[in-house]
XYZ file of C-alpha atoms in Angstrom:
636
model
C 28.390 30.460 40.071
C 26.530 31.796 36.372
C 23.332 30.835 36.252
C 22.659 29.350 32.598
C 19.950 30.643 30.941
C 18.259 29.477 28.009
C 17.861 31.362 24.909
C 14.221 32.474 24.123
C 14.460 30.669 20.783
C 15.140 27.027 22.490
C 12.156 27.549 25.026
C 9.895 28.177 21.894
C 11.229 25.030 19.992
C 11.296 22.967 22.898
C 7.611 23.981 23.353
C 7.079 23.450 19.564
C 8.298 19.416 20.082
C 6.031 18.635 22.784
C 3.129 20.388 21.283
C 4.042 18.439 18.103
C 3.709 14.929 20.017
C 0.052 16.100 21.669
C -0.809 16.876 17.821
C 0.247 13.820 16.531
C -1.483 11.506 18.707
C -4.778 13.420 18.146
C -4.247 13.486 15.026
C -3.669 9.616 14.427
C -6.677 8.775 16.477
C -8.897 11.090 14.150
C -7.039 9.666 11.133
C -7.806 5.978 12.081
C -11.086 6.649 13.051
C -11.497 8.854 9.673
C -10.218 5.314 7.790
C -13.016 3.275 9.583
C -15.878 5.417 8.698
C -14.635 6.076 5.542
C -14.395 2.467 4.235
C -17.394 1.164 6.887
C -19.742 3.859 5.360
C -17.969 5.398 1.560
C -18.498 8.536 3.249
C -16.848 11.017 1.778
C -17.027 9.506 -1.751
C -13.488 7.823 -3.049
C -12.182 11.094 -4.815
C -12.530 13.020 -1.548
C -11.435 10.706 1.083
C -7.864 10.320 -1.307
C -7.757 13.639 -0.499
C -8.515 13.400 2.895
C -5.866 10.683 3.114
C -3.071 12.201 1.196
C -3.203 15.107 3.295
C -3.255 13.186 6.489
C 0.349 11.803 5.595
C 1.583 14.719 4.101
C 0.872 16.910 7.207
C 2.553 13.929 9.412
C 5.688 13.584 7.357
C 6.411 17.515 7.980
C 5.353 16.856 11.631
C 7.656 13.774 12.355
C 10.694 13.971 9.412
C 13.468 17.018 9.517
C 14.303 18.525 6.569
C 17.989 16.981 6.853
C 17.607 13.385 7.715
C 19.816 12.155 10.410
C 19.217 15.315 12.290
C 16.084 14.361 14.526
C 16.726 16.331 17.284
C 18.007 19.546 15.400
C 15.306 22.187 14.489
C 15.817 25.815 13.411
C 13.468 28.329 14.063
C 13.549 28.268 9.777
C 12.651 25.333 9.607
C 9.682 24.915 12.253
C 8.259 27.702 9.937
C 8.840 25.747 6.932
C 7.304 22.705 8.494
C 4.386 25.048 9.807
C 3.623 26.767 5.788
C 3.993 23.338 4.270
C 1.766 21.675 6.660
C -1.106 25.177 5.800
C -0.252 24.722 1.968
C -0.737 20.707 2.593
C -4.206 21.519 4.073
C -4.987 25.019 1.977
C -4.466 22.441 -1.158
C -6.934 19.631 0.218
C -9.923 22.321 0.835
C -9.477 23.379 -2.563
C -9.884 20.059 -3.905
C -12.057 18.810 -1.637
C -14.461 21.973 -2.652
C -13.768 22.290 -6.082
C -13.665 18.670 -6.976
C -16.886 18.505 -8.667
C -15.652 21.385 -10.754
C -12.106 20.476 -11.389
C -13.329 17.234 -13.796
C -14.805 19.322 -16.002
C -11.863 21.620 -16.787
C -9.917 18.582 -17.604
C -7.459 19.590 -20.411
C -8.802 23.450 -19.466
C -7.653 24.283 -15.751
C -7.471 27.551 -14.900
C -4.450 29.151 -13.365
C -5.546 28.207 -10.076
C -5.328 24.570 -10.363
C -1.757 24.832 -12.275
C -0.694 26.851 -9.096
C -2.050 24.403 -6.681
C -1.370 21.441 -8.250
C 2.468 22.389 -8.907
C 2.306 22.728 -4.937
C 0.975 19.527 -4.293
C 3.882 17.906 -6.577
C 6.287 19.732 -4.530
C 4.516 18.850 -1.234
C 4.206 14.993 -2.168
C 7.965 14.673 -3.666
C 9.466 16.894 -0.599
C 7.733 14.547 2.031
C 9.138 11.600 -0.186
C 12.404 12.893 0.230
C 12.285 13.420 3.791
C 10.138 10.119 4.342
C 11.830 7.841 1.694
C 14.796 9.268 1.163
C 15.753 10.962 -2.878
C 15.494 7.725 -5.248
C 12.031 7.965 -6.114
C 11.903 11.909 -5.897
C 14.599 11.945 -8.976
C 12.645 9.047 -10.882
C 9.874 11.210 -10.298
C 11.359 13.886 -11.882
C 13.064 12.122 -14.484
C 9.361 11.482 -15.654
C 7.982 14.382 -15.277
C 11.028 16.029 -17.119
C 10.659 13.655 -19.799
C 7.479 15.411 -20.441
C 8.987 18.746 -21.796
C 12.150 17.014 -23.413
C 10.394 14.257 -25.341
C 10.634 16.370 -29.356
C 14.213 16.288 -28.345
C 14.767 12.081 -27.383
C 16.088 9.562 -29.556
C 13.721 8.060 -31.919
C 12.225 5.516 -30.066
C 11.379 7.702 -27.186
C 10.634 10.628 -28.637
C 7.093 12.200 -28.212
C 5.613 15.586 -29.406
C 6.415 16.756 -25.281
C 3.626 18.258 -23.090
C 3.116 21.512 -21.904
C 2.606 22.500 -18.067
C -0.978 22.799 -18.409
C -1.268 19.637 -19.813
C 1.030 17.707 -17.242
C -1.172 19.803 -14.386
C -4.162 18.511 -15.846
C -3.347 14.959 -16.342
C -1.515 14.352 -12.796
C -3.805 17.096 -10.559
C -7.507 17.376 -12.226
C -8.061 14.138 -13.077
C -7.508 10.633 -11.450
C -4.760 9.431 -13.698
C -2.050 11.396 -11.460
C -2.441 11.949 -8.188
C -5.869 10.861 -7.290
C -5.692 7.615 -9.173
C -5.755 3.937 -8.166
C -2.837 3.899 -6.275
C -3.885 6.372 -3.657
C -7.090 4.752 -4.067
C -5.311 1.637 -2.920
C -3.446 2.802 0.157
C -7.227 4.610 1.094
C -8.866 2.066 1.227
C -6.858 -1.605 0.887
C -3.505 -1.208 2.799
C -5.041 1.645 5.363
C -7.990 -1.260 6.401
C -5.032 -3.956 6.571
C -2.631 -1.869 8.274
C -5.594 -1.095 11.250
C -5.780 -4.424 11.426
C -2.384 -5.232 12.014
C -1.896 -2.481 14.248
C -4.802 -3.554 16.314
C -3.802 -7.170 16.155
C 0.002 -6.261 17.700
C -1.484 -4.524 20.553
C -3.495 -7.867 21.771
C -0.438 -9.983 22.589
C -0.390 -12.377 19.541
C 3.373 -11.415 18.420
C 4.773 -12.494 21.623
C 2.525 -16.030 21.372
C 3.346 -15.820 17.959
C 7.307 -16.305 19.025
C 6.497 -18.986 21.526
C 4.759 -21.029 20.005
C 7.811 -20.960 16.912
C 9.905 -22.275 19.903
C 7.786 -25.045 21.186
C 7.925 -26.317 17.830
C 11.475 -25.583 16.508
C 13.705 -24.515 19.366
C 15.138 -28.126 20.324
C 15.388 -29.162 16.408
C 19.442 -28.574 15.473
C 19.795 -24.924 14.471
C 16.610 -25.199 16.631
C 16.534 -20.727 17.387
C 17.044 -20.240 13.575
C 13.952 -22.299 12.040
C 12.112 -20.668 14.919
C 13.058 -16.995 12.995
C 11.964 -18.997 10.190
C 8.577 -19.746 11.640
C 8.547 -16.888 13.603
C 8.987 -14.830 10.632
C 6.241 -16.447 8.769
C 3.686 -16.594 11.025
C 4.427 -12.312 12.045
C 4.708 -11.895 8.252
C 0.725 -13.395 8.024
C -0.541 -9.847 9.693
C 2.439 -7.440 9.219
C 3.188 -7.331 5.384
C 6.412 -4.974 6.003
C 10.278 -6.709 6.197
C 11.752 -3.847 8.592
C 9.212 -4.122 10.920
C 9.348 -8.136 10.900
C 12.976 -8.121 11.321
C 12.510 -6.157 14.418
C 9.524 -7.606 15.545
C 10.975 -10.912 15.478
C 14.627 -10.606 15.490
C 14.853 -8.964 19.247
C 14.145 -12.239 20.116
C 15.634 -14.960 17.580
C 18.884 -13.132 16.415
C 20.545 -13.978 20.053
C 19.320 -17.532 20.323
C 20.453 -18.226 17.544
C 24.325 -16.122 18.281
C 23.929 -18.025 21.659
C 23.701 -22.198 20.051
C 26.546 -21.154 18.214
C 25.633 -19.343 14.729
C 28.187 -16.501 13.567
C 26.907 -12.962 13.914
C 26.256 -12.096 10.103
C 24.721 -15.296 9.787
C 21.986 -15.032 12.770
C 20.867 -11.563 11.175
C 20.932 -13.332 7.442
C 18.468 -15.182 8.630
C 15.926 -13.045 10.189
C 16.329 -11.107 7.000
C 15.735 -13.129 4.850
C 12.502 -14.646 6.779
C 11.701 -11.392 7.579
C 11.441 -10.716 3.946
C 9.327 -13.262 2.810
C 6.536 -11.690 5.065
C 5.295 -9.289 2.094
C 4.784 -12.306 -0.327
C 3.106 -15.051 2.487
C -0.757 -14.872 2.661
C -3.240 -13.890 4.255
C -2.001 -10.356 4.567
C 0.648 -9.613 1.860
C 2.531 -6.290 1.271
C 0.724 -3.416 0.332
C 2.135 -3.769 -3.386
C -0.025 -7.179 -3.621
C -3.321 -4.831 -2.974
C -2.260 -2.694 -5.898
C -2.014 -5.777 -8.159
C -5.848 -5.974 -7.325
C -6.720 -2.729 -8.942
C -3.934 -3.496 -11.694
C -5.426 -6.408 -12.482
C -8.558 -6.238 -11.658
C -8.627 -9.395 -9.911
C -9.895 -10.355 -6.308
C -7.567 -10.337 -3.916
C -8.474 -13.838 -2.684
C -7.167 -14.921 -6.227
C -3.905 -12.867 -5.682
C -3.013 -14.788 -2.662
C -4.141 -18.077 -3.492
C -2.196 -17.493 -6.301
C 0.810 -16.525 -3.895
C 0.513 -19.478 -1.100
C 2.273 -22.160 -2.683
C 5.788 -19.800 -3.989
C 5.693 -18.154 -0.346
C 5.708 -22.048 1.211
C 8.431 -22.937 -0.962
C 10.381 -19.941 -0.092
C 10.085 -20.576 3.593
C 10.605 -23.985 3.326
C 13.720 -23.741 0.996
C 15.097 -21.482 4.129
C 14.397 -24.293 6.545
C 16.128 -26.650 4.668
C 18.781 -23.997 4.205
C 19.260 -23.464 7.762
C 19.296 -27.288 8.547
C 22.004 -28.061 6.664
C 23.970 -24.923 7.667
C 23.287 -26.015 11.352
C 24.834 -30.121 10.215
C 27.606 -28.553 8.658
C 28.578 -26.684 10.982
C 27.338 -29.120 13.684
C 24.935 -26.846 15.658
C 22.281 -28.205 18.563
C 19.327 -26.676 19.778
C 18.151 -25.329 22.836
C 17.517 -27.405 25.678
C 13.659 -28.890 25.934
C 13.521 -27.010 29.642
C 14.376 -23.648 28.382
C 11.682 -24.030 25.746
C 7.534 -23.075 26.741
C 5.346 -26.492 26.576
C 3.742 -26.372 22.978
C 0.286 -27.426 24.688
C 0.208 -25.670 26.864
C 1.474 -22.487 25.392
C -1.363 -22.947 22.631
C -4.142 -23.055 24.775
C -3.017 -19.997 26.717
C -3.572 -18.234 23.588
C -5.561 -20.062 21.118
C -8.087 -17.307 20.631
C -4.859 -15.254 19.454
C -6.036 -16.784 16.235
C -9.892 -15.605 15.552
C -9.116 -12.614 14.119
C -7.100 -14.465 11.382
C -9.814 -17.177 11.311
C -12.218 -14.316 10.749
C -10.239 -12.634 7.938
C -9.599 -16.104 5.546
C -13.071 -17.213 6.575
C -14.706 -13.380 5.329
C -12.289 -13.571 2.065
C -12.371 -16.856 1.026
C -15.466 -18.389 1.926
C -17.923 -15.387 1.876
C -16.384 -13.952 -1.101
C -16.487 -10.307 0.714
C -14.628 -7.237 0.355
C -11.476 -7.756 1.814
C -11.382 -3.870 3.319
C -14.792 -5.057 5.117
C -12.955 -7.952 6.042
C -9.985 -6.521 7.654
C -11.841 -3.756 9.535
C -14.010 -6.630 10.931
C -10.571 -8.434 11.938
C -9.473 -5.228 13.582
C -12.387 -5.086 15.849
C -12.144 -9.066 16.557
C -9.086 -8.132 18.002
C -9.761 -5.216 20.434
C -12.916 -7.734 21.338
C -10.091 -10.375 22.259
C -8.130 -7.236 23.803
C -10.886 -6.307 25.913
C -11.560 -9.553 27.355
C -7.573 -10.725 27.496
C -7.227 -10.465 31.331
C -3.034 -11.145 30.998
C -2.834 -8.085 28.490
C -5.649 -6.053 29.050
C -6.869 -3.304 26.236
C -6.602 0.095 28.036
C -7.014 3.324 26.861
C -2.760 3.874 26.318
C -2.455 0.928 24.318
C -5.438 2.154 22.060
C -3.511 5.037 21.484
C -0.067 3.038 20.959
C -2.140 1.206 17.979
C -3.377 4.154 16.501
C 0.327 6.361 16.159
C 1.488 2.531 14.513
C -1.169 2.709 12.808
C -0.646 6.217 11.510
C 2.856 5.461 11.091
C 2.704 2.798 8.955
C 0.092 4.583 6.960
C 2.621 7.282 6.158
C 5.358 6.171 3.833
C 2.754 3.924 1.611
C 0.709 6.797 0.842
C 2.823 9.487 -0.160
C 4.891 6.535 -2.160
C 1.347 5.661 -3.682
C 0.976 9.203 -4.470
C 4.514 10.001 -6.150
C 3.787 6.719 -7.786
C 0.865 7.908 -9.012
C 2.578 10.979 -10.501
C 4.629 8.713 -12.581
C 2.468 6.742 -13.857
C 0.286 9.562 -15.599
C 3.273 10.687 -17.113
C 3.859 7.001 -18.390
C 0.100 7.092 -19.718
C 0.439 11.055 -20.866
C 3.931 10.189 -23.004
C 3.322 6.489 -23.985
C 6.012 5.879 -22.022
C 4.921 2.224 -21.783
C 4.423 1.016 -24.627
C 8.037 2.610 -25.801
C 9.661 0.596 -23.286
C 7.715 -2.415 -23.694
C 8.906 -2.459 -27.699
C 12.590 -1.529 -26.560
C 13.016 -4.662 -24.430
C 11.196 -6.920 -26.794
C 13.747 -5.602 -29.185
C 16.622 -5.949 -26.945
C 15.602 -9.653 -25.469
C 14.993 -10.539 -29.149
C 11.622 -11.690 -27.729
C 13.156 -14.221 -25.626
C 11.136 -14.571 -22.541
C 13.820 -16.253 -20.087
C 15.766 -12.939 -21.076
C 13.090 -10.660 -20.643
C 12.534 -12.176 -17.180
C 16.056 -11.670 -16.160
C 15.893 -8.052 -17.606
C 12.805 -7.595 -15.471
C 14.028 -9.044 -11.984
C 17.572 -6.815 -13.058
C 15.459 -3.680 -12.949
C 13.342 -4.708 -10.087
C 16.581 -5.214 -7.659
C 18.094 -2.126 -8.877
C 14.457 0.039 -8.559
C 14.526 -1.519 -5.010
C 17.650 -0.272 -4.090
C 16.439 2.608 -1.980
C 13.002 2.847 -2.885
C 9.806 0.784 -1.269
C 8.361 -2.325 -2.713
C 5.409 -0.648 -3.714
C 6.983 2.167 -5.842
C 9.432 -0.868 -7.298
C 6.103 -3.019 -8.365
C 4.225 0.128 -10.117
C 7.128 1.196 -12.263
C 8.234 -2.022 -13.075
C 5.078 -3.403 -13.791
C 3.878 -0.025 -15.881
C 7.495 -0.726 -17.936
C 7.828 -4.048 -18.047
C 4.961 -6.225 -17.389
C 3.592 -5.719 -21.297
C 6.544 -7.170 -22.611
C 6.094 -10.182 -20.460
C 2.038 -10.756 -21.198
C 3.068 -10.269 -24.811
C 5.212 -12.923 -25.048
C 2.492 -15.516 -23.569
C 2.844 -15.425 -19.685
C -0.358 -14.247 -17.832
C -0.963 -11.308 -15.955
C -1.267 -12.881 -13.072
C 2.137 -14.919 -13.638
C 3.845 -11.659 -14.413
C 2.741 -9.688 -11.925
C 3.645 -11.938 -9.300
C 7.207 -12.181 -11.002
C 7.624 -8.584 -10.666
C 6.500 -8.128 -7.010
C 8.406 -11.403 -5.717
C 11.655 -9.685 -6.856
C 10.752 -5.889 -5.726
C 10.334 -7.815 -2.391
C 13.335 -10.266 -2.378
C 15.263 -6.644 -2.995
C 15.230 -6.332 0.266
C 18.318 -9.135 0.918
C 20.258 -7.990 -2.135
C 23.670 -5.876 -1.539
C 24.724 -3.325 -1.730
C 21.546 -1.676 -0.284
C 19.223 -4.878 0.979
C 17.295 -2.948 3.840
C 16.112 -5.737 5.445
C 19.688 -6.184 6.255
C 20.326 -3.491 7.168
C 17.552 -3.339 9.643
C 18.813 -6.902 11.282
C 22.876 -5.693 11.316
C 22.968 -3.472 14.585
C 20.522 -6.911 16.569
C 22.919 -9.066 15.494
C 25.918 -6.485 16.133
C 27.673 -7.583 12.512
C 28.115 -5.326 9.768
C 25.549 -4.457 6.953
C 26.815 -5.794 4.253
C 28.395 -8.772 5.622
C 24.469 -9.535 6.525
C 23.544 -8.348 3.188
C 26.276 -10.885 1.524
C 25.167 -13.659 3.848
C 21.377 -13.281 3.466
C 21.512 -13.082 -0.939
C 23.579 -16.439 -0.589
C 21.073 -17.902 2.046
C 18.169 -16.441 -0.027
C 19.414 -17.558 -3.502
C 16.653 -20.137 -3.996
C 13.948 -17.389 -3.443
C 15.087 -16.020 -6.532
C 14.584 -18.946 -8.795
C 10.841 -19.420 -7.331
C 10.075 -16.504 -9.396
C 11.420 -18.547 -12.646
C 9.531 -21.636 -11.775
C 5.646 -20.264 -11.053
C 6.304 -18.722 -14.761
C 7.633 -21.900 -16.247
C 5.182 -23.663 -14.354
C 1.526 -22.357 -13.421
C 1.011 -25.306 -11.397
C 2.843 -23.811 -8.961
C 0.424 -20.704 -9.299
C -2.308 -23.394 -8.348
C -3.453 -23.633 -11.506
C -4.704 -26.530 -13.282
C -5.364 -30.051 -12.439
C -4.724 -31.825 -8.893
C -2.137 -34.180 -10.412
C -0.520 -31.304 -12.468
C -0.139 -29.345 -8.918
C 1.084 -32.318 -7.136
C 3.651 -33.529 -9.370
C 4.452 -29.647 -9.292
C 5.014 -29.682 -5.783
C 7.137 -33.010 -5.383
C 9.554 -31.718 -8.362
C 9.692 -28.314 -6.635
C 10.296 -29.512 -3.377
C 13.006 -31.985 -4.582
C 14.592 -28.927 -6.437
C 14.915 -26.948 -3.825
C 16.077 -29.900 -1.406
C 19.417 -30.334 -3.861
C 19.723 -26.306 -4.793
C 19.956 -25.731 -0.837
C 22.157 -28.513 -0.560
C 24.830 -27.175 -2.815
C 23.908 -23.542 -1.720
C 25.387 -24.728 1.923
C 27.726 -27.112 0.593
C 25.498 -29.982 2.725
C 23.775 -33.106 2.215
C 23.815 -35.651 4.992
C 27.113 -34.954 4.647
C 29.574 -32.348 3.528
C 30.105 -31.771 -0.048
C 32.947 -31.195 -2.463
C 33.003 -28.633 -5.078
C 32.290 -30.766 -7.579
C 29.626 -32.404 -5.893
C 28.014 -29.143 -5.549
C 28.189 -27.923 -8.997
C 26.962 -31.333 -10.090
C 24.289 -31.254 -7.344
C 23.566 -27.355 -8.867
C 22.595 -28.772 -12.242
C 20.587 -31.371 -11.192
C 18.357 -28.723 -8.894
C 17.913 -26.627 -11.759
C 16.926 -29.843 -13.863
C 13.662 -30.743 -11.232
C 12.793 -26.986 -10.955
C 12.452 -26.725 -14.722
C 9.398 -27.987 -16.328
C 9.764 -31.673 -18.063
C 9.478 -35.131 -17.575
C 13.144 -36.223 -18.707
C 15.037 -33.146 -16.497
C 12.938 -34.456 -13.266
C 14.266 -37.859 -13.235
C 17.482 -36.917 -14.059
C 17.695 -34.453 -11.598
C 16.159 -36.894 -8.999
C 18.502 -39.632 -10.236
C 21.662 -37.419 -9.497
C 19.791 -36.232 -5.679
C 19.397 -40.084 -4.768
C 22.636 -40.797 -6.072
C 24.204 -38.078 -3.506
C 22.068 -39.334 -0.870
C 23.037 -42.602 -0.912
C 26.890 -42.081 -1.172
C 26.795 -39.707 1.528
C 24.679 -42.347 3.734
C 27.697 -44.450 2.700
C 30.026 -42.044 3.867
C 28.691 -41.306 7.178
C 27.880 -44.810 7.909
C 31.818 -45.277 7.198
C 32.848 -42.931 9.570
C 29.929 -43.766 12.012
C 27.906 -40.158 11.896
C 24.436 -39.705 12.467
C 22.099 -37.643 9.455
């Protein structure tokens, strides 16, 4: 019998991986302990620990991504050394920055050849680890941009600019903090690093599982009982995780087969953890990391963002609810049997204390006004406190670990999007960029804001198509938003607009990666999901429409004002889900539906006359249906 020996160069690479894994989880402990001090003590100052930072993620995505995606478990000996220069350049890069900083401000508009050189590498470094990370759409927008730079003498009129030369461009995006260094990787330093700790932290005390029974105490026996508990489920996850992917997996290993098992159709079940899965980035206390941005953008606290945010992100998880009820009537779906289902008491005293570290963040945010990094990181050690003294799920020295690579991971892909981000947006400010666009859609729209707002959510949903929420908000908003505030809606209002639907892209084919993410749980394919969760999900995408017709709904303005906001909202989306499922008390006929359509539309619109109308036409449906299914001796 031969004897099968392995060649020399799979020994070494095979070595490589598992060296690879010790590095990784040393280096995520010292990069989650470097985020602590950092933000507990502003030591370094901000410029440096972005720098810091940056090169954390960069030297992680050439660690953990292969050059060719797909091929995780193929490595040449090529391209371990390419991984191993771009992971010394990635580090040469920060010690020159981090050294030379001080120096590097004042040759702004001067830099000397040594800057151009390493801050062309850092371009390449960022975009290549955005490509491997976050696949090529926002490497070529990137581009695009920067490109734009040289070509502008040569652009039609209205974009045309007197172009830039390298030196310029290097100094804009590498010297300075309008590039690279700016806000944005200011942001994922410092805001979505602290919340992301937290949440990691959180996860590893136990409170996702609670989190799941308690949703089934209190929804699991309704009808369609296992999908309003994704619902719930969904939105109480979404409060400390901020990310859709991660939701839907969090949550859907769990809800996607009760809900398959009661009778719900494959594509269906995983429409639905999509879709609530999604509306974790917009539901306070902990939003998606493109809500933290808005801070900086804005300028505003954070507290104000999601106070701002509650009521839409109530209304969108309450318009699924009502969704999913009348799609379980319809179809004539139960729930799940009170003994299968954990005691509600008793299941919330066995882990009431799952919610101090929450109690801690809203009480350090909203009542004490404080920093909302301070805040988290305070949060974060709440919950190892509750870890420590958990005797069912004890904090040992593994799991500490575990929360620190999650930790690290989920740090990744926001920064180097924040930094490629950043890129474009000095290229916006360097070229005018902004204000160009701004003019073009005025022009186009014929300053018509309901037009403008369509053209807006339009490019959101096709920016999102590939690329992360946060990248979708920045260049949207840096395009975009000025045409909105110009025509009279506030920052605030327009912001939100813009990050709802960079979000809600999420659950819109062809690419809706929230769907994707819930397909292979629910065993269906993609796009049916996709197709399944847009339709469910339809009503999320007027909420955007309404908070900007309606600032009441921003919680703005008087108590009445909000309240009658509310009711007429509520009502709205009542009779939109209604005909959405083709449902109310009983079923509905095409007509009905488009009648029932217009008269949603009426009570989500602002005015007096459209509410009763609208609310005239829902009772009218109500009634005849009660009619109906007295007549034929159903039960609502």
């Amino acid at each position: 019998m031969t004897e099968v020996v392995e060649a020399p160069e799979n020994q070494i690479w095979g070595s490589y991986d598992k060296t690879v894994k010790k590095i990784k989880i040393v280096l995520a402990v010292a990069w989650v302990l470097f985020q602590i001090i950092s933000a507990m003590l502003n030591v370094p100052d901000p410029a440096r620990a972005r720098v810091i930072h940056l090169t954390f993620a960069l030297i992680f995505v050439y660690l953990t991504f292969p050059f060719r995606r797909g091929n995780k478990n193929i490595m040449s000996a090529l391209e371990g050394c390419a991984n191993i220069l771009a992971i010394l350049l990635a580090i040469a890069g920060a010690v020159y920055m981090y050294t030379q900083y001080d120096l590097l401000i004042w040759r702004i508009g001067v830099p000397l050849p040594g800057d151009i050189i390493f801050g062309l590498i850092e371009i390449v470094l960022i975009l290549e680890a955005v490509r491997r990370s976050l696949g090529w759409p926002l490497v070529i927008l990137v581009s695009l941009f920067i490109l734009y730079g040289y070509v502008g003498p040569h652009m039609p009129s209205i974009l045309a600019h007197r172009g830039l030369s390298t030196a310029r461009i290097m100094s804009n995006l590498y010297l300075g903090d309008g590039g690279i260094w700016g806000i944005l990787l200011g942001v994922s330093t410092t805001y979505v690093a602290s919340f992301i700790i937290f949440g990691s932290f959180f996860n590893i005390t136990g409170a996702g599982a609670w989190f799941i029974d308690i949703s089934y105490g209190l929804a699991g026996w309704m009808t369609g009982g296992p999908a309003k508990m994704a619902v719930i489920a969904s939105a109480l996850f979404g409060t400390i995780s901020g990310n859709s992917a991660a939701n839907v997996v969090t949550t859907g290993t769990f809800t996607i087969p009760l809900m398959k098992r009661v009778g719900y159709n494959n594509a269906f079940a995983g429409a639905v953890e999509s879709v609530s899965s999604t509306g974790g980035q917009i539901m306070p206390p902990v939003m998606g990391a493109a809500a933290f941005l808005m801070v900086q953008v804005l300028g505003l606290p954070y507290a104000v963002i999601a106070k701002a945010a509650l009521l839409p992100a109530i209304l969108y998880f309450g318009s699924e609810l009502i969704c999913v009820h009348f799609e379980a009537k319809r179809v004539k779906l139960e729930g799940l049997p009170r003994t299968e289902l954990p005691p509600i008491w008793a299941t919330f005293k066995r882990g009431w204390f799952f919610l101090l570290p929450i109690l801690v963040l809203l009480y350090l945010i909203f009542w004490q006004q404080l920093s909302p990094i301070f805040a988290a990181l305070v949060s974060a050690f709440v919950s190892l406190l509750i870890a420590v003294f958990n005797k069912n799920n004890r904090l040992n020295v593994k799991k500490l670990i575990e929360a620190c690579k999650d930790a690290s991971n989920n740090m990744i892909q926001v920064a180097v999007a924040c930094a490629a981000a950043g890129i474009l947006v000095g290229m916006v400010s360097l070229t005018g960029l902004g204000f160009r666009i701004s003019e073009l859609i005025l022009y186009i729209s014929g300053e018509n804001l309901m037009i403008t707002l369509v053209l807006s959510a339009f490019a959101s949903i096709i920016f999102g198509i590939g690329m992360p929420t946060t990248a979708v908000y920045i260049v949207v908003s840096s395009l975009i938003a000025p045409a909105i505030v110009e025509l009279g809606v506030p920052a605030l209002a327009a912001h939100l607009f813009i990050f709802y639907f960079a979000c809600i892209s999420a659950i819109t084919p062809p690419v809706a990666v929230a769907a994707y993410a819930a397909a292979p749980l629910a065993k269906a394919d993609p796009m049916d999901v996709g197709v399944k969760a847009f339709r469910l999900g339809l009503v999320a995408f007027i909420i955007p429409f309404m908070f900007v017709d309606n600032q009441a709904l921003l919680l703005e303005g008087s108590f009445l004002t909000i309240f009658s906001a509310i009711i007429s909202s509520t009502l709205g989306i009542c009779a939109l889900s209604g005909a959405v499922t083709g449902w109310l008390i009983s079923d509905l006929k095409l007509w009905e539906r488009v009648v029932l359509f217009m008269a949603a539309l009426g009570m989500l619109k602002v005015g007096l006359a459209t509410d009763i109308v609208g609310f005239v036409v829902l009772v009218f449906f109500i009634i005849k249906n009660l009619r109906r299914n007295k007549a034929a001796g159903e039960a609502v």
